[in-house]
Tab-separated table of C-alpha atoms in Angstrom:
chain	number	residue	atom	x	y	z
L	1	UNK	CA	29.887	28.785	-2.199
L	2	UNK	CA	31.143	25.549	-0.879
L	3	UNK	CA	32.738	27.412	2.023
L	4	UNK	CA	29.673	29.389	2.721
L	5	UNK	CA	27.262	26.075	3.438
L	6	UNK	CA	29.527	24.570	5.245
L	7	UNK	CA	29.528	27.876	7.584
L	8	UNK	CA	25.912	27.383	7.247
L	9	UNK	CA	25.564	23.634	8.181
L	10	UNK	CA	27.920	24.472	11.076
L	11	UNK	CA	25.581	26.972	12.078
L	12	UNK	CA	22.404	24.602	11.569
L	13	UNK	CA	24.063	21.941	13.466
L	14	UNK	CA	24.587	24.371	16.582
L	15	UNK	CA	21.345	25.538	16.694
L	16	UNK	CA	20.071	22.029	16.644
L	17	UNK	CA	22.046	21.054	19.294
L	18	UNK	CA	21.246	24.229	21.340
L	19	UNK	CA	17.323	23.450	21.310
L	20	UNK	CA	18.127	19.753	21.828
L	21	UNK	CA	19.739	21.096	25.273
L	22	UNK	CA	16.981	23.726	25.837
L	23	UNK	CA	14.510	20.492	25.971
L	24	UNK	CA	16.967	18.629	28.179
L	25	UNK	CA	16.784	21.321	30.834
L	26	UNK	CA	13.286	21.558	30.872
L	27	UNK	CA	12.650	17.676	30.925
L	28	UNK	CA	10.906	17.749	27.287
L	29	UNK	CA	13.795	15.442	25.536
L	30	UNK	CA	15.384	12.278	26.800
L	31	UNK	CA	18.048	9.692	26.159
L	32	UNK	CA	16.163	7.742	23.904
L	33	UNK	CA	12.993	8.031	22.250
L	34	UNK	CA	11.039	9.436	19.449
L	35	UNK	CA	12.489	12.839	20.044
L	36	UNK	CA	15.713	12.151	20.433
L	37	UNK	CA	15.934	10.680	16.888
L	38	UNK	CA	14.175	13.475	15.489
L	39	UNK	CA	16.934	15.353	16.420
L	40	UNK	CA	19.525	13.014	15.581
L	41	UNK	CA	17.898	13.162	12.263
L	42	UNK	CA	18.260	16.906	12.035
L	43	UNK	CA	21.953	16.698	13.000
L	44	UNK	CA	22.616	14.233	10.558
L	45	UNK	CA	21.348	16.451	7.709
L	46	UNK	CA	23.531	19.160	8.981
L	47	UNK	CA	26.623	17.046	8.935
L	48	UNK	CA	26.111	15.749	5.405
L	49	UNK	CA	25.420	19.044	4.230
L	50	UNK	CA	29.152	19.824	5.352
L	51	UNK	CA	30.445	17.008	3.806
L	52	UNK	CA	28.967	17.555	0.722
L	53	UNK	CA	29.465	21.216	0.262
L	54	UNK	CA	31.426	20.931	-2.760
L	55	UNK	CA	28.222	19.524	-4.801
L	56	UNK	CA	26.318	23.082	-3.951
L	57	UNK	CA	22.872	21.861	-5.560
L	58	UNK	CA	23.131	18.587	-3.496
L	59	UNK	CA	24.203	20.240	-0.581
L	60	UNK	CA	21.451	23.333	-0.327
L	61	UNK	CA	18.927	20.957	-0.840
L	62	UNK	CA	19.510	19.258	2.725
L	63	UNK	CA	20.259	22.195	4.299
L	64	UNK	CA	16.659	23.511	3.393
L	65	UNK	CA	15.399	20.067	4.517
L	66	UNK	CA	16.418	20.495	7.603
L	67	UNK	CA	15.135	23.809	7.815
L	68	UNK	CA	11.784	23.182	6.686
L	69	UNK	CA	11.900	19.966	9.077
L	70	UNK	CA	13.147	22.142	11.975
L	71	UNK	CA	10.866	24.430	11.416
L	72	UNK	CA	7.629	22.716	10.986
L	73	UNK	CA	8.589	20.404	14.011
L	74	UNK	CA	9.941	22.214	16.929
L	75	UNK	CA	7.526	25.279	15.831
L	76	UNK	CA	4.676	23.600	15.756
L	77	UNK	CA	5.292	22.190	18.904
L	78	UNK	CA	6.207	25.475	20.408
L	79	UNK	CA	2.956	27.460	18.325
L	80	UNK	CA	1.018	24.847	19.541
L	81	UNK	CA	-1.526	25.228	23.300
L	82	UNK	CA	-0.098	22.829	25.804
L	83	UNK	CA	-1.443	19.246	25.574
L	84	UNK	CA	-2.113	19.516	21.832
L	85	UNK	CA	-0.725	17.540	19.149
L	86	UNK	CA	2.152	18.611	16.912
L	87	UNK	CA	4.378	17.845	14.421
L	88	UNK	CA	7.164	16.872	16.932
L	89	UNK	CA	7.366	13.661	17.624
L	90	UNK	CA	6.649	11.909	21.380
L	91	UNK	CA	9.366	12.140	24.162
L	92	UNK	CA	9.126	8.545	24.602
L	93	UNK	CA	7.307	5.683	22.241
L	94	UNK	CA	4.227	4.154	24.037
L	95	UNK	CA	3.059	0.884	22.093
L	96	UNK	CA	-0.765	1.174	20.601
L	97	UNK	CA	-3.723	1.009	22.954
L	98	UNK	CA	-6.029	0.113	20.468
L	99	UNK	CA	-6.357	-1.472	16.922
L	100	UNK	CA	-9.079	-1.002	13.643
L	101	UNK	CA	-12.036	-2.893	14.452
L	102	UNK	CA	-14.882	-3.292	11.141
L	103	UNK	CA	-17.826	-2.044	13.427
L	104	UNK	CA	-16.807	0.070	16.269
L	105	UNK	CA	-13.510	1.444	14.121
L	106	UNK	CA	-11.297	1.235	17.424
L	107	UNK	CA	-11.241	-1.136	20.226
L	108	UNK	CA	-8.932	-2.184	22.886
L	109	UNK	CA	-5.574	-4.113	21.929
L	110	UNK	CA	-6.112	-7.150	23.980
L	111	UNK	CA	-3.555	-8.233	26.707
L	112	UNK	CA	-1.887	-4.764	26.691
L	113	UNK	CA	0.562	-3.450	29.807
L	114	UNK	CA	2.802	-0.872	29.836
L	115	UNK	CA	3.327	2.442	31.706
L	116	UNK	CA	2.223	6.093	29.790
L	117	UNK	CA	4.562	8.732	29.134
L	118	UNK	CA	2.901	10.210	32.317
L	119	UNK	CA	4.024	7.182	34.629
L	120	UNK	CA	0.526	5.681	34.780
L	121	UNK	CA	0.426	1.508	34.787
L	122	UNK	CA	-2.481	0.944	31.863
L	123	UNK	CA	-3.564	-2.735	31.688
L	124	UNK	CA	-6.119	-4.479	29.225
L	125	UNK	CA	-7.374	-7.720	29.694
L	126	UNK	CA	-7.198	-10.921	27.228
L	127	UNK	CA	-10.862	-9.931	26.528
L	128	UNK	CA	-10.191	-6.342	25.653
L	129	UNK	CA	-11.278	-4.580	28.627
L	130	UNK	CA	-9.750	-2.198	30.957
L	131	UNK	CA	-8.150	-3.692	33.661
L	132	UNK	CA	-6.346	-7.472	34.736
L	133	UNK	CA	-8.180	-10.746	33.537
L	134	UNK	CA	-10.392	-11.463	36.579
L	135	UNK	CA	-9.431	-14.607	39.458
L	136	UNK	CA	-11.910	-17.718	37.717
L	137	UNK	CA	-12.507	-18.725	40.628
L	138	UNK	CA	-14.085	-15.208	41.438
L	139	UNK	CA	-15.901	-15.312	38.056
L	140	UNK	CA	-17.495	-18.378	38.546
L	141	UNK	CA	-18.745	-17.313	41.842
L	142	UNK	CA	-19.757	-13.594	41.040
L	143	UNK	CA	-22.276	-12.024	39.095
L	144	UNK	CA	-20.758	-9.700	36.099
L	145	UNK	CA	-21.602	-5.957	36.258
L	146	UNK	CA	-20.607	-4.171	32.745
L	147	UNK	CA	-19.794	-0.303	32.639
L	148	UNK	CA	-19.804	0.838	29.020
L	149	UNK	CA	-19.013	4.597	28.339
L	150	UNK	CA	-16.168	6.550	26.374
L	151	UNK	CA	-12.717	7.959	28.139
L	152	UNK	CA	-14.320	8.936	31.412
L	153	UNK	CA	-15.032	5.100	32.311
L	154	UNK	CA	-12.001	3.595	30.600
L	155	UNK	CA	-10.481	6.680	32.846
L	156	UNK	CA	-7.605	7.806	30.947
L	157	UNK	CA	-6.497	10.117	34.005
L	158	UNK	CA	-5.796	6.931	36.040
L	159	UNK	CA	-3.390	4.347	36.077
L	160	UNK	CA	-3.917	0.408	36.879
L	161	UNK	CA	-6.220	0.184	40.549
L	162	UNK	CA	-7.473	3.711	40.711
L	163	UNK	CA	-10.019	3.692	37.764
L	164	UNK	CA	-13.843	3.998	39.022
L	165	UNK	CA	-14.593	0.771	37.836
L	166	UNK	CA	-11.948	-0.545	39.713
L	167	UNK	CA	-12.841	0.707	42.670
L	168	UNK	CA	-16.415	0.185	42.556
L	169	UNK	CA	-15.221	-3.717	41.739
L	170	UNK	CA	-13.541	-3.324	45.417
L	171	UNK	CA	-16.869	-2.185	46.901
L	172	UNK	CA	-19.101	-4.839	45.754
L	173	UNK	CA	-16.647	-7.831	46.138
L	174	UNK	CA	-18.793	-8.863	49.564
L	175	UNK	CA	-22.066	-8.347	47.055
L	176	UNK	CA	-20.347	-11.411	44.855
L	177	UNK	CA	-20.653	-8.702	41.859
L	178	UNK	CA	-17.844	-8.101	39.123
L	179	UNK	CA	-17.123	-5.131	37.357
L	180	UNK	CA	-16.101	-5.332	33.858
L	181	UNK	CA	-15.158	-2.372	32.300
L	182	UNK	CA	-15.768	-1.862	28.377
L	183	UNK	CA	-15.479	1.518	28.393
L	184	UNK	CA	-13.055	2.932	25.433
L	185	UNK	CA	-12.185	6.529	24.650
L	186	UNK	CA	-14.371	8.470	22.542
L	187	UNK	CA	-16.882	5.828	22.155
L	188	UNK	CA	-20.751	7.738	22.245
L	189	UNK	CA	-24.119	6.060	22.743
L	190	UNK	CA	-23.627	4.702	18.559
L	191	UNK	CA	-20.740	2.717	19.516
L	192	UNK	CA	-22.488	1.319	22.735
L	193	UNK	CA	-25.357	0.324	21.006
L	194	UNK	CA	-23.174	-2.117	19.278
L	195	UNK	CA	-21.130	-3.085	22.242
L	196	UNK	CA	-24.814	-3.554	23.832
L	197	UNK	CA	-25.832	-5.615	20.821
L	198	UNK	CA	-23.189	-7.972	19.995
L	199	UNK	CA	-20.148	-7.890	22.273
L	200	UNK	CA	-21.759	-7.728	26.080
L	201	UNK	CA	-20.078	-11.427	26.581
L	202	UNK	CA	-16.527	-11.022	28.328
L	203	UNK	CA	-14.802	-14.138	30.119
L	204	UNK	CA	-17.594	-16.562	28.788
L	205	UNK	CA	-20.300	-13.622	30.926
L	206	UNK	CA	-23.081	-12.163	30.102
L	207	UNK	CA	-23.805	-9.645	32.298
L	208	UNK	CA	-26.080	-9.124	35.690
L	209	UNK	CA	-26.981	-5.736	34.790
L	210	UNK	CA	-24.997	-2.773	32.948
L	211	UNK	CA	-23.687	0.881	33.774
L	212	UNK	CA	-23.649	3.082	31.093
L	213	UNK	CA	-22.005	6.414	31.875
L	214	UNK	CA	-22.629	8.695	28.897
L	215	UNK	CA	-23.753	12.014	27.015
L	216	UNK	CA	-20.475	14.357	27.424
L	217	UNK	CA	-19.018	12.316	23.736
L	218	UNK	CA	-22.284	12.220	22.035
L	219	UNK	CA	-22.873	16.251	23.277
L	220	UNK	CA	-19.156	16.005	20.336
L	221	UNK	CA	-21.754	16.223	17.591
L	222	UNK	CA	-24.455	19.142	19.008
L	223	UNK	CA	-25.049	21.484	16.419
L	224	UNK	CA	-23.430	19.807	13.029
L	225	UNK	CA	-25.621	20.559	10.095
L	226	UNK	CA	-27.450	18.159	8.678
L	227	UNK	CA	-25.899	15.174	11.326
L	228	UNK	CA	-26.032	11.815	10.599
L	229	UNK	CA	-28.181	9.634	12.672
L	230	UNK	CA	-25.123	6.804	13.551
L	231	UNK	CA	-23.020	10.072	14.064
L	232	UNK	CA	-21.150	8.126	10.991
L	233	UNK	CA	-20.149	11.615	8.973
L	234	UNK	CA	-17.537	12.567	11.601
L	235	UNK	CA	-17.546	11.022	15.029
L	236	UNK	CA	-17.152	7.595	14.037
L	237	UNK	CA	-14.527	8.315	11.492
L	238	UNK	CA	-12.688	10.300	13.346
L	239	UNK	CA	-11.805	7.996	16.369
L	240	UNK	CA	-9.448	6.312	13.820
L	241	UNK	CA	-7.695	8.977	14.029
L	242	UNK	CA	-8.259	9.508	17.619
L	243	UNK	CA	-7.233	6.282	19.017
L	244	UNK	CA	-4.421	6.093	15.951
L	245	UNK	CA	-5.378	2.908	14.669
L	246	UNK	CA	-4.753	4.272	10.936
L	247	UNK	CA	-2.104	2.732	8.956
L	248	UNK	CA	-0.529	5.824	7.399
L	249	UNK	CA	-1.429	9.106	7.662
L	250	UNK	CA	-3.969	10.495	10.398
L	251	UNK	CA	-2.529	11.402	13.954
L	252	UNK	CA	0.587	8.946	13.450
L	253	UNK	CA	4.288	11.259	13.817
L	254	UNK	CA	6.992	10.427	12.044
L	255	UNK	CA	10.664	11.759	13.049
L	256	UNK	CA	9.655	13.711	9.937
L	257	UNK	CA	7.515	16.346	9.768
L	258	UNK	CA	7.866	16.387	6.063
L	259	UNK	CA	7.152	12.714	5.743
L	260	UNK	CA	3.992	13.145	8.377
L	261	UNK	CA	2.178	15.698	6.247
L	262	UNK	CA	2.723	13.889	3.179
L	263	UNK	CA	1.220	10.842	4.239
L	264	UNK	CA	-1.541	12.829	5.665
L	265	UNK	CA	-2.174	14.483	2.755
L	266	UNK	CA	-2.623	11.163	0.629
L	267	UNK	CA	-4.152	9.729	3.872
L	268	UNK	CA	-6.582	11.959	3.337
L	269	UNK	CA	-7.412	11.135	-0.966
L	270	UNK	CA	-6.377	7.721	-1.218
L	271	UNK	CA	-7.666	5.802	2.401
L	272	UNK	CA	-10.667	4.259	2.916
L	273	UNK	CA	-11.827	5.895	6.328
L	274	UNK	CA	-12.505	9.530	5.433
L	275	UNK	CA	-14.331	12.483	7.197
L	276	UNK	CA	-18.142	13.363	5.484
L	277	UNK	CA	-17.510	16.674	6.709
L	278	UNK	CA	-15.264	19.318	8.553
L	279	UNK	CA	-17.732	20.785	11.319
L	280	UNK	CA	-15.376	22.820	12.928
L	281	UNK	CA	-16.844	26.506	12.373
L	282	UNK	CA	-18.092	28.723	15.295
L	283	UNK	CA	-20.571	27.621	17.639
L	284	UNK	CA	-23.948	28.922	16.811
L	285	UNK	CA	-26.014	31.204	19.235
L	286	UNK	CA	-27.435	28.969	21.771
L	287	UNK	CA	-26.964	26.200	23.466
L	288	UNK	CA	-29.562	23.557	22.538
L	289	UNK	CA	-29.717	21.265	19.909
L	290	UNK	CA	-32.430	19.332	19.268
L	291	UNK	CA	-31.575	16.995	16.449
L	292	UNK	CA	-28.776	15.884	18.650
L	293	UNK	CA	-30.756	15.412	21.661
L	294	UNK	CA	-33.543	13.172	19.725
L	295	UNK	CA	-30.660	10.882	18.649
L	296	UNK	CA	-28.949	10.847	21.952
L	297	UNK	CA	-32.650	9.305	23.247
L	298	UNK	CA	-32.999	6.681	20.501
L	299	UNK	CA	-30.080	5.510	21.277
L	300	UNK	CA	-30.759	5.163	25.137
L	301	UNK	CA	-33.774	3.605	24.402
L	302	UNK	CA	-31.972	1.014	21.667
L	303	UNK	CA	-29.936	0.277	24.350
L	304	UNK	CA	-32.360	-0.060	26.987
L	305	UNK	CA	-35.005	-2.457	24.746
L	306	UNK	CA	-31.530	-4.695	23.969
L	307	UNK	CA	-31.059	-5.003	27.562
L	308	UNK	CA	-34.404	-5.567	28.795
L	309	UNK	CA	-34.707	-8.392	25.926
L	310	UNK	CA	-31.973	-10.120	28.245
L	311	UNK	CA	-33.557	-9.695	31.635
L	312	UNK	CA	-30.421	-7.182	32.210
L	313	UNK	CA	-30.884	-4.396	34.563
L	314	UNK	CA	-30.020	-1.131	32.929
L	315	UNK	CA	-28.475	1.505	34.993
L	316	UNK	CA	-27.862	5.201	33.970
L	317	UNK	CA	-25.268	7.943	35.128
L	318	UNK	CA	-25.239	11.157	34.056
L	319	UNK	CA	-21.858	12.826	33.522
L	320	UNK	CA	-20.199	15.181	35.098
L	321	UNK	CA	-17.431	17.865	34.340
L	322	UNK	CA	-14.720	20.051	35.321
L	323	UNK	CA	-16.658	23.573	35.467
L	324	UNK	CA	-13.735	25.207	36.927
L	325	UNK	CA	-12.044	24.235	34.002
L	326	UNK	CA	-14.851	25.374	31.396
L	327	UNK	CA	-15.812	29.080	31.514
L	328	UNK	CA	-14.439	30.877	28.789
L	329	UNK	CA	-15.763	31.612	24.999
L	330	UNK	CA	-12.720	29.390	23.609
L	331	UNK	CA	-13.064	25.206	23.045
L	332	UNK	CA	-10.635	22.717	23.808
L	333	UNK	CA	-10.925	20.804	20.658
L	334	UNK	CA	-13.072	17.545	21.273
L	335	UNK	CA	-16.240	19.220	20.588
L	336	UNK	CA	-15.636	21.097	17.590
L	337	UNK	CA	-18.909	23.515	18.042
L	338	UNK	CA	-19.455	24.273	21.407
L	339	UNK	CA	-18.339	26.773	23.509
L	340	UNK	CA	-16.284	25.936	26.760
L	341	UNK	CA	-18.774	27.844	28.767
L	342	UNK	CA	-21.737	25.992	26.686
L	343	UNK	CA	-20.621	22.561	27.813
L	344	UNK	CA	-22.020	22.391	31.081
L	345	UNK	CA	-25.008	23.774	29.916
L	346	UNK	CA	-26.012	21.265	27.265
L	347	UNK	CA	-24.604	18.500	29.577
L	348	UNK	CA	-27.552	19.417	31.882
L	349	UNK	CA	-30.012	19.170	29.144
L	350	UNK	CA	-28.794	15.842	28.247
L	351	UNK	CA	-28.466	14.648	31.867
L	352	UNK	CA	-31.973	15.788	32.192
L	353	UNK	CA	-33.355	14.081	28.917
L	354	UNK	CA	-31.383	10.814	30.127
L	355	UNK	CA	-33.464	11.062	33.564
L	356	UNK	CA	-36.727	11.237	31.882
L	357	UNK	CA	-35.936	8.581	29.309
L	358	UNK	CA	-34.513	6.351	31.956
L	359	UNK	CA	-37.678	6.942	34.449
L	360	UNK	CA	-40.409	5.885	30.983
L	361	UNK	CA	-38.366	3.384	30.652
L	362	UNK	CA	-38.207	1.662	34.092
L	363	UNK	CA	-34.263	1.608	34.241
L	364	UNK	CA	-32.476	3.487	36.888
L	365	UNK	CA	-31.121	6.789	36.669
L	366	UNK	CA	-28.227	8.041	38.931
L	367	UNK	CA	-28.168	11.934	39.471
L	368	UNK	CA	-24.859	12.446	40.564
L	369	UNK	CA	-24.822	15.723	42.938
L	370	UNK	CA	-22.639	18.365	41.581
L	371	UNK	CA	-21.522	20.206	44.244
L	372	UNK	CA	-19.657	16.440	45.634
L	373	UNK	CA	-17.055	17.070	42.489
L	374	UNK	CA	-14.597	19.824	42.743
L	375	UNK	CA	-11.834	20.673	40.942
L	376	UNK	CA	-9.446	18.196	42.696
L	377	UNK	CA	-11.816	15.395	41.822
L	378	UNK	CA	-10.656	15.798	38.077
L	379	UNK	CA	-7.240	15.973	35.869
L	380	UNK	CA	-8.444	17.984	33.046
L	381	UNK	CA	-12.077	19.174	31.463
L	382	UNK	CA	-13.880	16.180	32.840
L	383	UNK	CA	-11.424	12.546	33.285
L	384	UNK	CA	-11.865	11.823	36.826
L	385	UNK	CA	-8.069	12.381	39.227
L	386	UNK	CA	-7.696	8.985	41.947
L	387	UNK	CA	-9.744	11.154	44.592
L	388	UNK	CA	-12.664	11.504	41.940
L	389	UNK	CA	-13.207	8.012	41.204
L	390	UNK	CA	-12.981	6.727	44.616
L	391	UNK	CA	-16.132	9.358	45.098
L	392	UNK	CA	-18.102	8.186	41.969
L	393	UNK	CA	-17.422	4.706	43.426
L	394	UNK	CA	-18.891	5.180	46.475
L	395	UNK	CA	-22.003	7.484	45.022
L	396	UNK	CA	-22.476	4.410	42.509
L	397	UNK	CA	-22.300	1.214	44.902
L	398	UNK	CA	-25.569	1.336	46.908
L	399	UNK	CA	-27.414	1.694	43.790
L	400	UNK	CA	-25.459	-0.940	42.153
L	401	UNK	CA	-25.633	-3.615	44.891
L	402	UNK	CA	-29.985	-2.927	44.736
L	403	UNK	CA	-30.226	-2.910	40.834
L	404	UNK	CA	-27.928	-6.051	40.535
L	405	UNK	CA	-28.654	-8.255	42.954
């Protein structure tokens, strides 16, 4: 018996060092990193299975560890659609973007700087924004423009200097205007209601007038029975997951795969922060959704009131996506009921409903032609590539420079 798991750790310990290589040669493992110790991890199980195979029980018990650990890691990983998360842990370790906050559940970690597993340079100022602290002497001098929306203004397809918001801050420098950006992933017209409410104020600022680029996140909760009006029974939940600001548990990989479902699973009874509902099921016929939609325009027109309260100039952009991208009956995974081929759709409604909500209102509305975004303009379904937000820029200034002035 003894002999026979020691042929068998032997055996475990070359095949872990054969897919080790495999990801080596196709640039999916490196030196050092999360990876790397997953599968030093697995190797060491092997070798103390060898050395211990004259305690049988003691020994077959890691050898089936690192089975089951092999198995649910690198398969998962290989089961899984590109770009989606697995039980495998990271090639490299990237610090945390963002940390639990009691109202909007994530926000920016201030003072962040490091550069993504995909070599972009991501910043955050002292204040929690996207980008480098502003020059004072700039500050004093300029007028503050704030764009709030979710992942397509923080613009997680673009490194430090090539975000929209950057670039439209480049355009409007001879304007003496400032662009701020509070844009975070995920975050949906709830979130910015808040932001609108109580945190507008960055570098001791209030701002001239505001940007608000939204409806593709809150289009995340279209057709969810029975959805709550703060979008509080999943959306808002879920970005703790999302962003990974959860303790234990949630999105957060261990080099175990064992140890990572575990926690999830008593992540899931014992913590605080839990899901009202799963609401991933098929997408119902149809695209429309009207209890969505009648949210989606209280909100706006929250947001709007807050603003006009201020004497701050509200400006609205209607989103736009990757079409080329979204054709098919399948879904990506951020919007858990509706169709890729729906999305556009529905985005039209709600860039439609934002018009005429924006026009009652007095604010301005920014239709955004279609046909000026092609497929090059973006890096996925809808996160703008460098070429892409240099055009929103430059559709966005001449509106910007006669709202804000």
């Amino acid at each position: 018996m003894s002999k026979f798991l020691r042929f068998l750790g032997f055996l475990g310990l070359l095949v872990v060092v054969g897919a080790a290589w495999w990801l080596v040669r196709i640039d999916e493992l490196e030196a050092a990193g999360p990876r790397t110790e997953y599968f030093l991890y697995l190797a060491a199980l092997c070798v103390v299975t060898i050395l211990l195979a004259r305690w049988p029980r003691l020994s077959g018990t890691l050898l089936v560890l690192a089975c089951v650990e092999f198995a649910w890691g690198l398969g998962s990983w290989a089961l899984a659609p590109p770009g989606s998360p697995s039980l495998l842990p990271p090639v490299t370790a990237e610090p945390l973007r963002f940390e639990w906050h009691p109202l909007l559940q994530a926000a920016p970690v201030p003072g962040l700087a490091f550069k993504s597993a995909t070599g972009l340079a991501i910043r955050h100022s002292s204040q929690g924004t996207r980008g480098r602290d502003p020059d004072p002497s700039r500050l004093a001098g300029s007028g503050v423009v704030a764009t709030f929306g979710g992942s397509a203004t923080y613009d997680i397809g673009n490194g430090e200097g090539d975000t929209w918001p950057e670039r439209l801050d480049e355009l409007l420098k001879g304007d003496r205007l400032l662009v701020v950006n509070h844009g975070v992933p995920g975050y949906t017209t709830a979130e910015h209601v808040l932001q609108t409410a109580f945190y507008p104020e960055k570098f001791g600022k209030a701002p001239r007038c505001a940007i608000y680029f939204v409806g593709w996140n809150d289009l995340r909760n279209a057709h969810i029975p029975d959805l709550d009006p703060a979008y509080a029974d999943f959306h808002l939940p879920s970005q703790v997951d999302s962003l990974k600001v959860r303790r234990v548990g949630g999105s957060n990989v261990t080099i175990s795969p064992l140890l990572t479902v575990l926690a999830r699973l008593v992540s899931a009874e014992v913590d605080t922060v839990r899901y009202g509902k799963d609401p991933y099921a098929l997408p119902p016929a149809g695209v429309s959704d009207p209890a969505q939609a009648a949210i989606f325009e209280r909100n706006v027109r929250s947001i709007s009131a807050i603003n006009r309260t201020r004497g701050t100039p509200t400006i609205w952009v209607g989103q736009v996506v990757n079409r080329d991208r979204l054709k098919g009956d399948g879904r990506y995974g951020w919007l858990p009921r509706v169709r890729d081929r729906d999305l556009w759709p529905l985005l039209q409604q709600s860039n439609a409903l934002l018009e005429r909500t924006a026009k009652t209102l007095g604010d301005t509305y920014v239709a955004l032609p279609v046909d000026a975004f092609g497929a090059a303009d973006f890096v996925d379904e809808g996160h703008f590539s460098a070429a892409g937000a240099r055009r929103l820029a430059a559709l966005l200034a001449p509106v910007v420079r006669e709202a804000c002035r």
